[in-house]
Amino acid sequence: MAAPILELRNVNKSFGPIDVLHDISLKVGAGEVLCLLGDNGAGKSTLIKTLSGVHQPTSGTVLMDGKEVAFNNPREAQEMGIATVHQFGGTFPLMSVGRCFFIGNEPTRKWGPFRVYDRAKANEIAVKNVQDFGITRIDDGDRLVGGMSGGERQSLAIARAVYFGARVLILDEPTAALGVKQASHVLRIVLEARKRGLAVIFITHQVTHAMAVGDHFAVLIRGALAANFMKGEKSREEITDLMAGGEALADLGAEVESYMESHDGHPPPAQP
Amino acid sequence: MASQSAVKPAKPTGAAGTGFDFGSLIRRPETGAFLGLVFVFIFFAIFGNVNFVRPAGAASYLNVAANIGIVALPIGLLMIAGELDISIGAMIPAGAMTVAIVSGHFGAPILVGMLASLAFGVLVGLINGFLTVRTAVPSLIVTLGTLFAVQGLVLGLSVALTGTTSVALTAPDWVKFFFGRFIANSFQVIIFWWLLLAAVYYFVIHMSRFGNWIFAMGGDKESARNVGIPTDRLTIMLFVASSTSAAFVGMCQTILYNSAQVSGGMSFIFNSIVTVVVGGVLLTGGFGSVIGIFFGTLTFAIVNQGIYFTQFDANWSSLIIGILLLLAVLMNNTFRKMALTYSPKKGKK
């Protein structure tokens, strides 16, 4: 098997005395969706920020195509083909579809001695690429992004990342703020990206969304990898339990029960 | 070619022969500003005396518009980028006093004085920019601080160095030719600087990549940074542009009137914000246009000066400006909502 596109080996990240990520090893290959699950504060965002170049790992290595890499800033990660799409898609409500699509990489054409923004070309490419991802409603590149639905904005951001040659797509809770119908739209787009051979890292805490598209799952608890398994190896209940720190909760339940049995039905006093 | 057709926003320039393109018209931030301009012009053309439409009348509001406009343009860009700069109120007298003290009081060559004046603008802009970028303090507060600091500095230094708060300067003719004279006895030469700068800003904002970045910064700074836009550098550059422009206006006033005063300039703070908002720029950033700011400046200047051509008591002019501002904001909001929800051709199904 070919080397995975992106691999983490024993990555640790601490901010001062606080260890946020502890010994994380993960890999994701082409045409694969890795679902990263975890409760709030589990270290999901720190992990993606480490992957996308915002933070640098305190120790451990990041490998791309089997070669060690280091990203000093988000731009370097982008240049290596790692694209991050945030919850609100990194789109700008009061900008046109064409301008939004090309933000930071605007196409230009010659105009006398100057290089000017090529609006016609930007709009054409943007509309075509968004439509390729199934958003056929968008047919005018001058439309303002704010008039699109949340799902459509996500799709725009994903289409943009793919167009600019992303090989690894990091989706940070893309479905968190969406309704059922729009979320399923985004999930279809995730599948489309996978079909095109991208490595997708899909961060979510909605287990059903993860189950729908994931090939490979990783659960983060308090900065450590609590579970790492392939599709079909665990049921939805098991995953939900894992995310909520299920085993710890089950222990607590048993403890309370045994205490109540031996103390005339009184619950145990709260422990400091 | 594209730029030429875009300069006339009132005329929809849809694809050949498609006729009236309502969508592209309401999406333009300057549409509201243009309607406002037409309205106030017709209003004063009717209620004002005939001088309002004659060259002398035009000069009176164009002079006001040019002085405000040179400052309002960069202020508008800052607002599009999501920042504010009110220290311009102190930078105008600072620019005026610097050239007057350096060249007038100490007798240095005029070019040295002019460069000193602009350099002071660059310096204050850098301070504003760095403080805004490095600290999380809102730029309104940062520039409020520098507004007072610069004001105090200029007053203190002027009295310490010259012993007075008003310094004379007689600029050579060639300098007056370019920076401070009346053309045909009524039009200030600064009007041409305004038009030139508006064209430059138009190019930068609407035709170059930088413009796109500035809109993105105002729309969502975090996302803009994530896509690799140098937001910090752009913010600092915009602050430098605004305070240097203010110093430039002060410098030109000194050259024109042959003297500089420590006071004055404070009215520019609110006037420039009014013109920018009337021009369709969203106060919270991310939306606006250079043409809109241009129209907003003209509208403001016409209201400001037009009252003197009417039978009305000039004391009412602030009332009119206040109502105008509110109307403009409401109208611009309506247009923006329409622009967001309007989908062309097929419409909602």
Coordinates of C-alpha atoms in Angstrom, one line a residue:
Chain A
M1 CA 0.0 0.0 0.0
A2 CA 1.2 3.5 -0.9
A3 CA 2.3 5.8 1.9
P4 CA -0.7 7.7 3.3
I5 CA -1.0 11.3 2.1
L6 CA -0.9 12.7 5.6
E7 CA 0.4 11.0 8.7
L8 CA 1.0 12.0 12.3
R9 CA 3.5 10.1 14.4
N10 CA 3.5 10.6 18.2
V11 CA 2.5 14.2 18.0
N12 CA 2.3 16.1 21.2
K13 CA 1.3 19.7 21.7
S14 CA 1.4 21.7 24.8
F15 CA 0.8 25.3 25.5
G16 CA 3.1 26.1 28.4
P17 CA 2.4 23.6 31.1
I18 CA -0.9 22.4 29.6
D19 CA -0.7 19.3 27.5
V20 CA -3.4 19.6 24.9
L21 CA -2.5 16.7 22.5
H22 CA -0.9 13.6 23.8
D23 CA 0.9 11.1 21.6
I24 CA -1.4 11.3 18.6
S25 CA -0.7 8.9 15.7
L26 CA -3.0 9.0 12.7
K27 CA -2.9 8.5 9.0
V28 CA -5.2 9.3 6.2
G29 CA -4.8 8.1 2.6
A30 CA -6.1 9.2 -0.8
G31 CA -9.8 8.6 -1.3
E32 CA -10.4 8.0 2.4
V33 CA -12.5 9.8 4.9
L34 CA -11.1 10.0 8.4
C35 CA -13.7 11.0 10.9
L36 CA -12.3 12.8 14.0
L37 CA -14.8 12.6 16.8
G38 CA -14.6 14.1 20.2
D39 CA -16.5 16.1 22.8
N40 CA -15.9 19.8 23.2
G41 CA -12.5 20.5 24.6
A42 CA -11.2 17.1 23.5
G43 CA -8.4 18.8 21.5
K44 CA -10.1 18.5 18.0
S45 CA -9.4 22.1 17.1
T46 CA -5.9 22.0 18.4
L47 CA -5.3 18.9 16.3
I48 CA -6.6 20.6 13.1
K49 CA -4.7 23.7 13.8
T50 CA -1.6 21.6 14.1
L51 CA -2.4 19.9 10.8
S52 CA -3.1 23.2 9.0
G53 CA 0.0 25.0 10.1
V54 CA -1.6 27.4 12.7
H55 CA 0.3 25.6 15.5
Q56 CA 3.5 23.6 15.4
P57 CA 3.7 20.3 17.2
T58 CA 5.8 20.4 20.4
S59 CA 7.2 17.0 19.6
G60 CA 6.5 14.2 17.1
T61 CA 6.4 14.3 13.3
V62 CA 4.0 15.1 10.5
L63 CA 4.6 13.3 7.3
M64 CA 3.2 13.9 3.8
D65 CA 3.6 11.1 1.3
G66 CA 6.0 9.5 3.7
K67 CA 8.3 12.5 3.9
E68 CA 8.6 14.6 7.0
V69 CA 7.2 18.1 6.7
A70 CA 6.9 21.2 9.0
F71 CA 4.4 24.0 8.4
N72 CA 5.4 27.3 9.9
N73 CA 2.1 29.0 8.9
P74 CA -1.3 28.2 7.3
R75 CA 0.0 29.4 3.9
E76 CA 2.7 26.8 3.9
A77 CA 0.3 24.0 4.7
Q78 CA -2.0 25.3 1.9
E79 CA 0.8 25.2 -0.6
M80 CA 1.4 21.6 0.3
G81 CA -2.2 20.9 -0.5
I82 CA -3.8 20.9 2.9
A83 CA -7.0 22.9 2.9
T84 CA -9.1 23.7 5.9
V85 CA -12.8 24.6 5.7
H86 CA -14.2 26.0 8.8
Q87 CA -17.7 25.9 10.2
F88 CA -18.8 29.0 8.4
G89 CA -16.9 28.0 5.3
G90 CA -14.4 30.9 5.3
T91 CA -16.8 32.7 2.9
F92 CA -17.7 36.3 3.0
P93 CA -21.4 37.1 3.0
L94 CA -21.1 40.5 1.2
M95 CA -18.8 39.3 -1.5
S96 CA -19.8 37.9 -4.8
V97 CA -19.4 34.1 -5.5
G98 CA -16.6 34.7 -8.0
R99 CA -14.6 37.0 -5.7
C100 CA -15.1 34.6 -2.7
F101 CA -14.1 31.6 -4.7
F102 CA -10.7 33.2 -5.7
I103 CA -10.0 35.1 -2.5
G104 CA -6.3 35.2 -2.0
N105 CA -5.6 33.7 -5.4
E106 CA -7.4 36.1 -7.7
P107 CA -7.0 35.6 -11.4
T108 CA -5.7 38.7 -13.2
R109 CA -5.4 39.9 -16.7
K110 CA -3.3 42.5 -18.3
W111 CA -4.8 46.0 -18.6
G112 CA -2.3 48.3 -20.1
P113 CA 0.7 48.2 -17.7
F114 CA -1.4 46.9 -14.8
R115 CA -2.6 43.5 -13.8
V116 CA -6.3 43.7 -12.9
Y117 CA -8.7 41.3 -11.4
D118 CA -10.4 39.2 -14.1
R119 CA -14.0 39.2 -13.0
A120 CA -15.4 37.4 -16.0
K121 CA -12.9 34.6 -15.7
A122 CA -13.3 34.3 -11.9
N123 CA -17.1 34.1 -12.2
E124 CA -17.1 31.6 -14.9
I125 CA -14.6 29.2 -13.1
A126 CA -16.4 29.7 -9.8
V127 CA -19.8 28.9 -11.1
K128 CA -18.6 25.9 -13.1
N129 CA -16.8 24.4 -10.1
V130 CA -19.6 25.0 -7.7
Q131 CA -22.1 23.4 -10.1
D132 CA -19.8 20.4 -10.5
F133 CA -20.4 19.8 -6.8
G134 CA -24.1 19.7 -7.4
I135 CA -25.1 23.3 -6.5
T136 CA -26.8 23.9 -9.8
R137 CA -28.9 26.8 -8.4
I138 CA -25.8 29.1 -8.5
D139 CA -25.6 30.3 -12.1
D140 CA -24.4 33.9 -11.6
G141 CA -20.9 34.6 -10.3
D142 CA -21.9 38.1 -9.2
R143 CA -24.4 36.8 -6.7
L144 CA -23.6 37.7 -3.1
V145 CA -22.6 34.7 -1.0
G146 CA -24.8 35.9 1.9
G147 CA -27.8 35.0 -0.2
M148 CA -26.8 31.3 -0.3
S149 CA -27.7 28.8 2.3
G150 CA -25.2 27.5 4.9
G151 CA -24.9 24.2 3.0
E152 CA -24.2 26.0 -0.3
R153 CA -21.6 28.1 1.4
Q154 CA -19.8 25.0 2.7
S155 CA -20.0 23.6 -0.8
L156 CA -18.5 26.7 -2.2
A157 CA -15.6 26.5 0.2
I158 CA -15.0 22.8 -0.5
A159 CA -15.2 23.4 -4.3
R160 CA -12.7 26.2 -3.9
A161 CA -10.3 24.0 -1.9
V162 CA -10.5 21.2 -4.5
Y163 CA -10.1 23.6 -7.4
F164 CA -6.9 25.0 -5.8
G165 CA -5.4 21.5 -5.7
A166 CA -6.1 20.5 -2.2
R167 CA -5.1 16.9 -1.5
V168 CA -6.1 16.9 2.1
L169 CA -9.4 18.4 3.0
I170 CA -9.9 19.3 6.6
L171 CA -13.6 20.0 7.4
D172 CA -14.1 21.5 10.8
E173 CA -17.6 20.7 11.9
P174 CA -19.1 21.5 8.5
T175 CA -22.5 20.1 9.5
A176 CA -22.8 21.6 13.0
A177 CA -25.0 24.5 12.2
L178 CA -27.0 22.9 9.4
G179 CA -30.4 21.4 9.1
V180 CA -30.9 17.8 8.1
K181 CA -31.3 18.5 4.4
Q182 CA -28.4 20.8 4.1
A183 CA -26.2 18.5 6.2
S184 CA -26.9 15.6 3.9
H185 CA -26.0 17.9 1.0
V186 CA -22.6 18.6 2.6
L187 CA -22.1 14.9 3.3
R188 CA -22.7 14.2 -0.4
I189 CA -20.1 16.7 -1.2
V190 CA -17.7 15.0 1.2
L191 CA -18.3 11.7 -0.7
E192 CA -17.7 13.5 -4.0
A193 CA -14.4 14.8 -2.7
R194 CA -13.5 11.3 -1.6
K195 CA -14.4 10.0 -5.1
R196 CA -12.0 12.5 -6.6
G197 CA -9.2 11.0 -4.6
L198 CA -8.8 13.5 -1.8
A199 CA -8.0 12.6 1.7
V200 CA -10.7 14.0 3.9
I201 CA -10.5 14.7 7.6
F202 CA -14.0 15.2 8.8
I203 CA -14.3 16.7 12.3
T204 CA -17.7 16.4 13.9
H205 CA -19.5 15.4 17.1
Q206 CA -22.5 14.1 15.3
V207 CA -22.0 10.4 15.1
T208 CA -24.7 9.8 12.5
H209 CA -23.0 12.2 10.1
A210 CA -19.7 10.5 10.7
M211 CA -21.1 7.0 10.2
A212 CA -22.6 8.1 6.9
V213 CA -19.4 9.0 5.2
G214 CA -16.5 7.7 7.3
D215 CA -14.0 5.0 6.3
H216 CA -11.9 5.3 9.4
F217 CA -12.7 6.8 12.8
A218 CA -10.7 8.3 15.5
V219 CA -12.1 9.4 18.9
L220 CA -10.3 12.0 20.9
I221 CA -10.7 12.2 24.7
R222 CA -8.8 14.8 26.7
G223 CA -6.2 15.1 24.0
A224 CA -5.4 11.5 23.6
L225 CA -6.6 9.0 21.0
A226 CA -9.2 6.9 22.8
A227 CA -10.1 4.7 19.9
N228 CA -9.0 4.3 16.3
F229 CA -11.0 1.8 14.2
M230 CA -12.3 1.1 10.7
K231 CA -15.8 1.4 9.3
G232 CA -18.1 -1.4 10.6
E233 CA -15.9 -2.3 13.6
K234 CA -18.1 -0.5 16.1
S235 CA -21.8 0.3 16.4
R236 CA -23.2 3.8 16.7
E237 CA -24.0 3.3 20.4
E238 CA -20.4 2.2 21.1
I239 CA -19.1 5.3 19.4
T240 CA -21.5 7.7 21.2
D241 CA -20.5 6.0 24.4
L242 CA -16.8 6.5 23.6
M243 CA -17.2 10.2 22.8
A244 CA -19.1 10.9 26.0
G245 CA -16.5 9.1 28.0
G246 CA -19.1 6.3 28.2
E247 CA -17.0 3.9 30.2
A248 CA -16.3 6.4 32.9
L249 CA -20.0 7.1 33.1
A250 CA -20.8 3.4 33.3
D251 CA -18.3 3.1 36.2
L252 CA -19.9 6.0 38.0
G253 CA -23.4 4.4 37.6
A254 CA -22.2 1.1 39.1
E255 CA -20.5 2.9 42.0
V256 CA -23.6 4.9 42.9
E257 CA -25.7 1.8 42.7
S258 CA -23.5 -0.2 45.1
Y259 CA -23.3 2.7 47.5
M260 CA -27.1 3.1 47.6
E261 CA -27.5 -0.6 48.3
S262 CA -25.4 -0.5 51.3
H263 CA -26.7 2.9 52.6
D264 CA -30.5 2.5 52.7
G265 CA -30.9 4.0 49.2
H266 CA -29.1 7.3 49.9
P267 CA -26.9 8.5 47.1
P268 CA -23.2 9.0 47.9
P269 CA -22.2 12.5 49.1
A270 CA -20.6 14.7 46.5
Q271 CA -16.8 14.3 46.6
P272 CA -14.6 17.3 46.5
Chain B
M1 CA -12.9 48.9 -20.9
A2 CA -14.4 47.2 -17.9
S3 CA -13.4 50.0 -15.7
Q4 CA -15.0 52.6 -17.9
S5 CA -18.3 50.9 -18.0
A6 CA -18.2 50.4 -14.2
V7 CA -17.6 54.1 -13.6
K8 CA -21.2 54.8 -14.5
P9 CA -23.2 52.8 -12.1
A10 CA -26.5 54.4 -12.8
K11 CA -26.5 52.9 -16.3
P12 CA -26.9 49.2 -16.1
T13 CA -24.3 47.7 -18.3
G14 CA -25.6 44.2 -18.7
A15 CA -24.5 41.9 -21.4
A16 CA -25.2 43.3 -24.8
G17 CA -28.9 43.9 -25.3
T18 CA -30.2 42.1 -22.2
G19 CA -31.6 45.4 -21.2
F20 CA -32.1 46.5 -17.6
D21 CA -30.1 44.3 -15.2
F22 CA -31.8 45.0 -11.9
G23 CA -29.6 42.5 -10.0
S24 CA -26.2 44.0 -10.8
L25 CA -27.6 47.5 -10.1
I26 CA -28.9 46.9 -6.6
R27 CA -25.8 44.9 -5.8
R28 CA -23.7 48.0 -6.3
P29 CA -23.0 49.7 -2.9
E30 CA -23.1 53.1 -4.6
T31 CA -26.7 52.9 -6.0
G32 CA -28.2 54.4 -2.9
A33 CA -25.5 57.1 -2.7
F34 CA -26.2 58.0 -6.3
L35 CA -29.9 58.4 -5.8
G36 CA -29.1 60.5 -2.7
L37 CA -26.8 62.7 -4.8
V38 CA -29.4 63.2 -7.5
F39 CA -32.0 64.0 -4.9
V40 CA -30.0 66.7 -3.1
F41 CA -28.8 68.2 -6.3
I42 CA -32.3 68.5 -7.7
F43 CA -33.5 69.8 -4.3
F44 CA -31.0 72.6 -4.2
A45 CA -31.3 73.3 -7.9
I46 CA -35.0 74.0 -7.3
F47 CA -34.8 75.8 -4.0
G48 CA -31.5 77.5 -4.4
N49 CA -30.9 80.5 -6.5
V50 CA -29.5 80.3 -10.0
N51 CA -25.9 80.6 -8.7
F52 CA -26.0 77.1 -7.4
V53 CA -25.8 75.5 -10.8
R54 CA -23.3 78.1 -12.1
P55 CA -19.5 77.5 -11.8
A56 CA -19.2 79.6 -8.7
G57 CA -21.8 77.4 -7.0
A58 CA -20.1 74.3 -8.2
A59 CA -16.7 75.6 -6.9
S60 CA -18.2 76.1 -3.4
Y61 CA -19.2 72.5 -3.0
L62 CA -16.4 71.0 -5.0
N63 CA -13.8 72.7 -2.8
V64 CA -15.5 71.3 0.3
A65 CA -15.9 67.9 -1.3
A66 CA -12.2 67.7 -2.4
N67 CA -10.9 68.5 1.1
I68 CA -13.1 66.0 2.8
G69 CA -12.9 63.5 0.0
I70 CA -9.2 63.1 0.1
V71 CA -9.5 62.0 3.7
A72 CA -12.8 60.2 3.3
L73 CA -11.5 57.8 0.6
P74 CA -8.9 56.1 2.9
I75 CA -11.3 56.3 5.8
G76 CA -13.9 54.5 3.7
L77 CA -11.4 51.8 2.9
L78 CA -10.5 51.4 6.6
M79 CA -14.2 51.1 7.3
I80 CA -14.6 48.4 4.6
A81 CA -11.7 46.6 6.2
G82 CA -13.5 46.9 9.5
E83 CA -11.5 49.6 11.2
L84 CA -12.0 53.3 12.1
D85 CA -9.5 56.2 12.2
I86 CA -10.6 59.3 14.0
S87 CA -7.1 60.6 14.6
I88 CA -7.4 62.4 11.3
G89 CA -9.0 65.2 13.2
A90 CA -5.6 66.0 14.7
M91 CA -3.6 65.0 11.7
I92 CA -5.0 67.8 9.5
P93 CA -3.7 70.6 11.7
A94 CA -0.6 68.5 12.4
G95 CA 0.1 68.3 8.7
A96 CA -0.6 72.0 8.3
M97 CA 1.6 73.1 11.3
T98 CA 4.5 70.8 10.4
V99 CA 5.0 72.4 7.0
A100 CA 4.5 75.8 8.4
I101 CA 6.9 75.4 11.3
V102 CA 9.6 73.6 9.3
S103 CA 9.5 75.8 6.2
G104 CA 7.8 78.9 7.4
H105 CA 9.3 79.4 10.9
F106 CA 12.7 77.8 10.5
G107 CA 12.9 78.6 6.8
A108 CA 13.9 75.2 5.5
P109 CA 13.3 74.5 1.8
I110 CA 9.6 74.0 1.1
L111 CA 10.2 70.4 -0.1
V112 CA 11.7 69.5 3.3
G113 CA 8.7 71.0 5.1
M114 CA 6.3 69.1 2.8
L115 CA 8.2 65.8 3.3
A116 CA 8.2 66.4 7.0
S117 CA 4.5 66.9 7.0
L118 CA 3.8 63.7 5.1
A119 CA 6.4 61.8 7.1
F120 CA 4.6 62.7 10.3
G121 CA 1.4 61.4 8.7
V122 CA 3.2 58.1 7.9
L123 CA 4.6 57.9 11.4
V124 CA 1.2 58.4 13.1
G125 CA -0.4 55.9 10.7
L126 CA 2.2 53.3 11.6
I127 CA 1.6 53.9 15.3
N128 CA -2.2 53.5 14.8
G129 CA -1.7 50.5 12.6
F130 CA 0.7 48.7 14.9
L131 CA -1.3 49.4 18.0
T132 CA -4.5 48.1 16.4
V133 CA -2.8 45.0 15.0
R134 CA -0.7 44.1 18.1
T135 CA -3.2 44.8 20.8
A136 CA -6.8 43.7 20.7
V137 CA -8.0 47.2 21.4
P138 CA -10.6 48.4 18.9
S139 CA -9.2 51.0 16.4
L140 CA -11.8 53.5 17.5
I141 CA -10.1 53.6 20.9
V142 CA -6.6 53.5 19.6
T143 CA -7.2 56.4 17.3
L144 CA -9.1 58.3 19.9
G145 CA -5.9 58.1 22.0
T146 CA -3.7 59.2 19.1
L147 CA -6.2 61.9 18.3
F148 CA -5.6 63.6 21.6
A149 CA -1.9 62.7 21.8
V150 CA -1.2 64.3 18.4
Q151 CA -3.4 67.3 19.2
G152 CA -1.4 67.9 22.4
L153 CA 1.9 67.3 20.8
V154 CA 1.2 69.8 18.0
L155 CA -0.1 72.5 20.4
G156 CA 2.8 71.9 22.8
L157 CA 5.5 71.8 20.1
S158 CA 4.1 74.8 18.3
V159 CA 4.1 77.0 21.3
A160 CA 7.5 75.7 22.5
L161 CA 9.2 76.2 19.1
T162 CA 7.5 79.3 17.7
G163 CA 5.8 80.8 20.7
T164 CA 2.5 81.1 18.9
T165 CA -0.3 78.8 17.7
S166 CA -0.5 80.3 14.2
V167 CA 2.4 80.2 11.8
A168 CA 2.7 81.9 8.4
L169 CA 4.2 80.3 5.4
T170 CA 4.7 81.7 1.9
A171 CA 5.2 78.9 -0.5
P172 CA 6.9 79.4 -3.9
D173 CA 4.7 79.8 -6.9
W174 CA 5.4 76.4 -8.3
V175 CA 4.4 74.8 -5.1
K176 CA 1.2 76.8 -5.0
F177 CA 0.6 75.8 -8.6
F178 CA 0.4 72.2 -7.7
F179 CA -0.9 72.2 -4.2
G180 CA -2.6 75.4 -3.3
R181 CA -4.1 77.9 -5.7
F182 CA -7.5 78.9 -7.0
I183 CA -8.2 78.0 -10.6
A184 CA -10.5 80.6 -12.3
N185 CA -10.6 82.4 -9.0
S186 CA -12.8 79.8 -7.3
F187 CA -11.8 76.2 -7.8
Q188 CA -9.1 74.9 -5.5
V189 CA -6.4 72.9 -7.2
I190 CA -6.9 70.2 -4.6
I191 CA -10.0 69.1 -6.5
F192 CA -7.7 67.5 -9.1
W193 CA -5.8 65.7 -6.4
W194 CA -9.1 64.4 -5.2
L195 CA -10.1 63.1 -8.6
L196 CA -6.7 61.6 -9.2
L197 CA -6.7 59.9 -5.8
A198 CA -10.2 58.6 -6.3
A199 CA -9.1 57.1 -9.6
V200 CA -6.1 55.4 -7.9
Y201 CA -8.3 54.1 -5.1
Y202 CA -10.8 52.9 -7.6
F203 CA -8.1 50.9 -9.3
V204 CA -6.7 49.4 -6.1
I205 CA -10.1 48.5 -4.6
H206 CA -12.1 47.3 -7.5
M207 CA -9.5 46.2 -10.0
S208 CA -6.5 44.8 -8.2
R209 CA -6.2 41.9 -5.9
F210 CA -5.6 44.1 -2.8
G211 CA -9.2 45.3 -3.1
N212 CA -10.5 41.9 -2.8
W213 CA -8.4 41.3 0.3
I214 CA -9.6 44.4 2.0
F215 CA -13.3 43.4 1.5
A216 CA -12.4 39.9 2.8
M217 CA -10.8 41.4 5.9
G218 CA -13.9 43.4 6.6
G219 CA -16.1 40.5 6.0
D220 CA -14.3 38.0 8.2
K221 CA -10.8 38.8 9.4
E222 CA -10.1 35.3 10.8
S223 CA -11.1 33.6 7.5
A224 CA -9.2 36.2 5.5
R225 CA -6.1 35.4 7.5
N226 CA -6.7 31.7 7.1
V227 CA -6.6 32.0 3.3
G228 CA -3.3 33.6 3.5
I229 CA -4.1 37.3 3.2
P230 CA -1.5 39.5 5.0
T231 CA -4.2 41.2 7.2
D232 CA -1.8 42.9 9.6
R233 CA 0.2 44.5 6.8
L234 CA -2.9 45.6 5.0
T235 CA -4.4 47.1 8.1
I236 CA -1.2 49.1 8.8
M237 CA -1.0 50.3 5.2
L238 CA -4.6 51.6 5.4
F239 CA -3.9 53.5 8.6
V240 CA -0.8 55.0 7.0
A241 CA -2.9 56.0 4.0
S242 CA -5.6 57.7 6.1
S243 CA -3.3 59.7 8.4
T244 CA -1.0 60.7 5.5
S245 CA -3.9 61.8 3.5
A246 CA -5.1 63.9 6.4
A247 CA -1.6 65.4 6.7
F248 CA -1.7 66.1 2.9
V249 CA -4.9 68.0 3.2
G250 CA -3.6 70.1 6.1
M251 CA -0.4 70.8 4.1
C252 CA -2.4 71.9 1.1
Q253 CA -4.5 74.2 3.2
T254 CA -1.4 75.9 4.6
I255 CA 0.1 76.4 1.1
L256 CA -3.3 77.8 -0.1
Y257 CA -4.0 80.2 2.8
N258 CA -0.3 81.0 3.6
S259 CA -0.7 80.2 7.3
A260 CA -1.5 77.3 9.6
Q261 CA -3.4 77.1 12.9
V262 CA -3.2 74.6 15.7
S263 CA -6.9 74.3 16.0
G264 CA -9.4 73.1 13.4
G265 CA -9.8 69.7 11.7
M266 CA -12.0 68.2 14.3
S267 CA -15.1 68.6 12.0
F268 CA -13.4 66.3 9.5
I269 CA -13.8 63.3 11.8
F270 CA -17.6 63.2 11.7
N271 CA -17.8 64.7 8.2
S272 CA -15.7 62.0 6.7
I273 CA -17.6 59.3 8.6
V274 CA -20.9 60.8 7.4
T275 CA -19.7 60.9 3.8
V276 CA -18.5 57.3 3.9
V277 CA -21.7 56.0 5.4
V278 CA -23.9 58.1 3.0
G279 CA -21.7 56.6 0.3
G280 CA -23.0 53.1 1.1
V281 CA -20.1 51.7 3.1
L282 CA -21.2 49.3 5.9
L283 CA -20.0 50.6 9.2
T284 CA -19.0 47.1 10.4
G285 CA -17.0 46.4 7.2
G286 CA -17.0 44.2 4.2
F287 CA -19.2 46.3 1.9
G288 CA -18.8 49.5 0.1
S289 CA -17.3 51.1 -3.0
V290 CA -15.0 53.9 -4.0
I291 CA -17.6 55.4 -6.3
G292 CA -20.1 55.3 -3.5
I293 CA -17.7 57.2 -1.2
F294 CA -17.2 59.7 -4.1
F295 CA -20.9 60.3 -4.4
G296 CA -21.3 60.4 -0.7
T297 CA -18.7 63.1 -0.5
L298 CA -20.4 65.2 -3.2
T299 CA -23.8 64.7 -1.5
F300 CA -22.4 65.9 1.8
A301 CA -20.7 68.9 0.3
I302 CA -23.8 69.9 -1.7
V303 CA -25.9 69.8 1.4
N304 CA -23.2 71.6 3.4
Q305 CA -22.9 74.4 0.9
G306 CA -26.3 74.3 -0.9
I307 CA -28.1 75.8 2.1
Y308 CA -26.3 79.1 1.5
F309 CA -27.9 79.3 -1.9
T310 CA -31.4 78.9 -0.6
Q311 CA -33.7 81.2 1.4
F312 CA -33.4 78.9 4.4
D313 CA -31.5 80.0 7.5
A314 CA -28.0 78.3 7.4
N315 CA -28.5 77.2 11.0
W316 CA -30.7 74.4 9.7
S317 CA -27.9 72.7 7.7
S318 CA -26.8 70.3 10.5
L319 CA -30.5 69.2 10.8
I320 CA -30.5 68.4 7.1
I321 CA -27.2 66.6 7.3
G322 CA -28.5 64.5 10.2
I323 CA -31.7 63.5 8.5
L324 CA -29.8 62.8 5.3
L325 CA -27.5 60.5 7.2
L326 CA -30.3 58.5 8.7
L327 CA -32.1 58.3 5.4
A328 CA -29.0 57.2 3.6
V329 CA -28.3 54.5 6.2
L330 CA -31.9 53.2 5.9
M331 CA -31.7 53.2 2.2
N332 CA -28.4 51.5 2.0
N333 CA -29.6 48.8 4.4
T334 CA -32.6 48.2 2.2
F335 CA -30.5 48.0 -0.9
R336 CA -28.1 45.6 0.9
K337 CA -30.9 43.3 1.9
M338 CA -32.3 43.4 -1.6
A339 CA -28.9 42.6 -3.0
L340 CA -28.5 39.6 -0.7
T341 CA -31.9 38.0 -1.4
Y342 CA -32.2 39.0 -5.1
S343 CA -31.5 36.2 -7.4
P344 CA -31.6 37.1 -11.1
K345 CA -33.4 35.7 -14.0
K346 CA -35.3 32.7 -12.6
G347 CA -35.9 34.1 -9.1
K348 CA -37.2 31.9 -6.3
K349 CA -39.1 28.8 -7.3

